[in-house]
Structures are given as C-alpha cells and as structure tokens.
Amino acid sequence: MITTRGKIKDYDMPYIFAVQKIIDDNPKIDFTITDLAQKVGINEFKLKHGFKILFQKGVHQYRLGVRLQQAKRKLEETDLTIEEIAYTVGFKSRDGFTNAFKKVFKISPRYWRNQLLVVA
C-alpha cells in the first residue's frame, strides 16, 4: 500500500512499471487512469500516487512526454509533415501538437526541423 509519505510497497511496483510499458508501447492511445489501473490490477490511487513518485510526473504528463519524444525523432529522421507527425504520435490536431512541443522544448517543431537542416 502507498502511504501518504510517498512510499511505494514493493508488491505495487511491478503494476506501476506495467503501466509505464503500456504507455511506452501505445502512447497514441488515450487510456484513462481507470483503464490503466484495471488493465494491470491496481487501484487508481496507488497507480497515480506511485507513478508520480517513480517518474516524477503524472501518468498523462508521462504519456505526453513519450509522444513528444517520438515526434522529435520523427522530425529528425523523416520527411513527414508536421501535421502527419502530430497525428502519427497521437495528437488530435497540428495546433495542439505545436503548442505542446513549444511548451516543452521552447521552440516550434518547424523551427526545430529547420535548425537540423542548417546543421546538416
């Protein structure tokens, strides 16, 4: 059981890591906390609390980070358009993707790609 002091019981950790794997393998899918908790067999409180302790961010923030890292790689390694990349990694719109990318990386996806072309 997770206590309010931020401890995670050893027997809960495999469940939390299983959720991480589900997200890593399927970042495009918008699982709810309830979906994820039910998939691995842990209660929602333990999942949310334990995930935040282990990864220093909530489940949804973690998924966003995975999506943005995938997008960054696609900007570097493919010729897909910004819009195609946005949809490929799970964003519902190009604007939503661009805003999230700017917020995290402090640069637009287009500018990120253009910088790579200048250096190469």
Tab-separated table of C-alpha atoms in Angstrom:
chain	number	residue	atom	x	y	z
A	1	MET	CA	0.000	0.000	0.000
A	2	ILE	CA	1.193	3.513	-0.755
A	3	THR	CA	1.374	5.762	2.249
A	4	THR	CA	0.896	9.499	2.349
A	5	ARG	CA	4.633	9.878	2.998
A	6	GLY	CA	5.400	8.926	-0.584
A	7	LYS	CA	6.426	5.313	-0.131
A	8	ILE	CA	5.543	2.557	-2.546
A	9	LYS	CA	5.203	-1.021	-1.422
A	10	ASP	CA	7.424	-3.443	-3.297
A	11	TYR	CA	4.452	-5.503	-4.450
A	12	ASP	CA	2.864	-2.444	-6.141
A	13	MET	CA	5.910	-1.522	-8.208
A	14	PRO	CA	5.507	-4.193	-10.935
A	15	TYR	CA	1.995	-2.884	-11.602
A	16	ILE	CA	3.234	0.672	-11.968
A	17	PHE	CA	6.046	-0.422	-14.294
A	18	ALA	CA	3.479	-2.421	-16.289
A	19	VAL	CA	1.523	0.809	-16.824
A	20	GLN	CA	4.710	2.529	-17.965
A	21	LYS	CA	5.224	-0.247	-20.533
A	22	ILE	CA	1.634	0.038	-21.752
A	23	ILE	CA	2.122	3.772	-22.292
A	24	ASP	CA	5.541	3.322	-23.919
A	25	ASP	CA	4.125	0.697	-26.285
A	26	ASN	CA	0.879	2.592	-27.025
A	27	PRO	CA	1.419	6.331	-26.465
A	28	LYS	CA	-1.089	7.175	-29.163
A	29	ILE	CA	-3.959	5.641	-27.171
A	30	ASP	CA	-5.657	7.919	-24.642
A	31	PHE	CA	-6.097	5.408	-21.843
A	32	THR	CA	-7.850	6.732	-18.768
A	33	ILE	CA	-6.395	6.155	-15.315
A	34	THR	CA	-9.279	3.747	-14.733
A	35	ASP	CA	-8.436	1.802	-17.922
A	36	LEU	CA	-4.773	1.500	-16.978
A	37	ALA	CA	-5.472	0.550	-13.364
A	38	GLN	CA	-7.907	-2.149	-14.460
A	39	LYS	CA	-5.522	-3.491	-17.114
A	40	VAL	CA	-2.765	-4.136	-14.580
A	41	GLY	CA	-4.852	-4.835	-11.470
A	42	ILE	CA	-4.012	-1.935	-9.167
A	43	ASN	CA	-6.308	0.673	-7.692
A	44	GLU	CA	-6.343	4.148	-9.219
A	45	PHE	CA	-4.948	5.918	-6.157
A	46	LYS	CA	-1.949	3.605	-5.923
A	47	LEU	CA	-1.339	3.971	-9.654
A	48	LYS	CA	-1.478	7.775	-9.697
A	49	HIS	CA	0.469	8.237	-6.495
A	50	GLY	CA	3.070	5.556	-7.209
A	51	PHE	CA	3.577	6.654	-10.815
A	52	LYS	CA	4.255	10.212	-9.708
A	53	ILE	CA	6.789	9.030	-7.138
A	54	LEU	CA	8.611	6.742	-9.580
A	55	PHE	CA	8.617	9.009	-12.630
A	56	GLN	CA	8.302	12.495	-11.091
A	57	LYS	CA	5.246	13.185	-13.264
A	58	GLY	CA	1.700	12.039	-13.582
A	59	VAL	CA	0.532	9.354	-15.978
A	60	HIS	CA	-0.827	11.807	-18.558
A	61	GLN	CA	2.267	14.030	-18.403
A	62	TYR	CA	4.417	10.957	-18.903
A	63	ARG	CA	2.389	9.952	-21.976
A	64	LEU	CA	2.716	13.478	-23.351
A	65	GLY	CA	6.484	13.286	-22.916
A	66	VAL	CA	6.638	9.954	-24.753
A	67	ARG	CA	4.582	11.402	-27.614
A	68	LEU	CA	6.771	14.491	-27.858
A	69	GLN	CA	9.998	12.470	-27.841
A	70	GLN	CA	8.608	10.303	-30.659
A	71	ALA	CA	7.632	13.431	-32.559
A	72	LYS	CA	11.085	14.923	-32.103
A	73	ARG	CA	12.669	11.763	-33.566
A	74	LYS	CA	10.248	11.829	-36.490
A	75	LEU	CA	11.147	15.462	-37.164
A	76	GLU	CA	14.801	14.451	-37.232
A	77	GLU	CA	14.505	11.193	-39.149
A	78	THR	CA	11.570	11.501	-41.564
A	79	ASP	CA	10.166	13.816	-44.188
A	80	LEU	CA	6.648	13.611	-42.756
A	81	THR	CA	4.809	16.916	-42.496
A	82	ILE	CA	4.239	18.478	-39.082
A	83	GLU	CA	0.571	17.552	-39.346
A	84	GLU	CA	1.365	13.920	-40.239
A	85	ILE	CA	3.739	13.677	-37.289
A	86	ALA	CA	1.132	15.169	-34.964
A	87	TYR	CA	-1.438	12.536	-35.917
A	88	THR	CA	1.120	9.713	-36.020
A	89	VAL	CA	2.133	10.244	-32.389
A	90	GLY	CA	-1.414	10.698	-31.102
A	91	PHE	CA	-2.315	14.380	-31.184
A	92	LYS	CA	-5.765	15.284	-32.407
A	93	SER	CA	-4.608	18.421	-34.214
A	94	ARG	CA	-1.490	20.056	-35.586
A	95	ASP	CA	-2.088	23.117	-33.427
A	96	GLY	CA	-2.365	21.040	-30.261
A	97	PHE	CA	0.887	19.304	-31.144
A	98	THR	CA	2.674	22.555	-31.979
A	99	ASN	CA	1.557	24.172	-28.736
A	100	ALA	CA	2.648	21.186	-26.637
A	101	PHE	CA	6.006	20.973	-28.471
A	102	LYS	CA	6.670	24.704	-27.933
A	103	LYS	CA	5.716	24.488	-24.278
A	104	VAL	CA	8.138	21.632	-23.601
A	105	PHE	CA	11.029	22.385	-25.968
A	106	LYS	CA	10.684	26.204	-26.163
A	107	ILE	CA	10.833	26.017	-29.958
A	108	SER	CA	8.322	25.191	-32.686
A	109	PRO	CA	8.515	21.834	-34.453
A	110	ARG	CA	9.105	23.589	-37.768
A	111	TYR	CA	11.963	25.643	-36.363
A	112	TRP	CA	13.415	22.511	-34.723
A	113	ARG	CA	13.441	20.731	-38.087
A	114	ASN	CA	14.851	23.768	-39.914
A	115	GLN	CA	17.725	24.016	-37.414
A	116	LEU	CA	18.599	20.393	-38.138
A	117	LEU	CA	18.696	21.084	-41.875
A	118	VAL	CA	21.051	24.046	-41.391
A	119	VAL	CA	23.469	21.996	-39.278
A	120	ALA	CA	23.465	19.004	-41.676
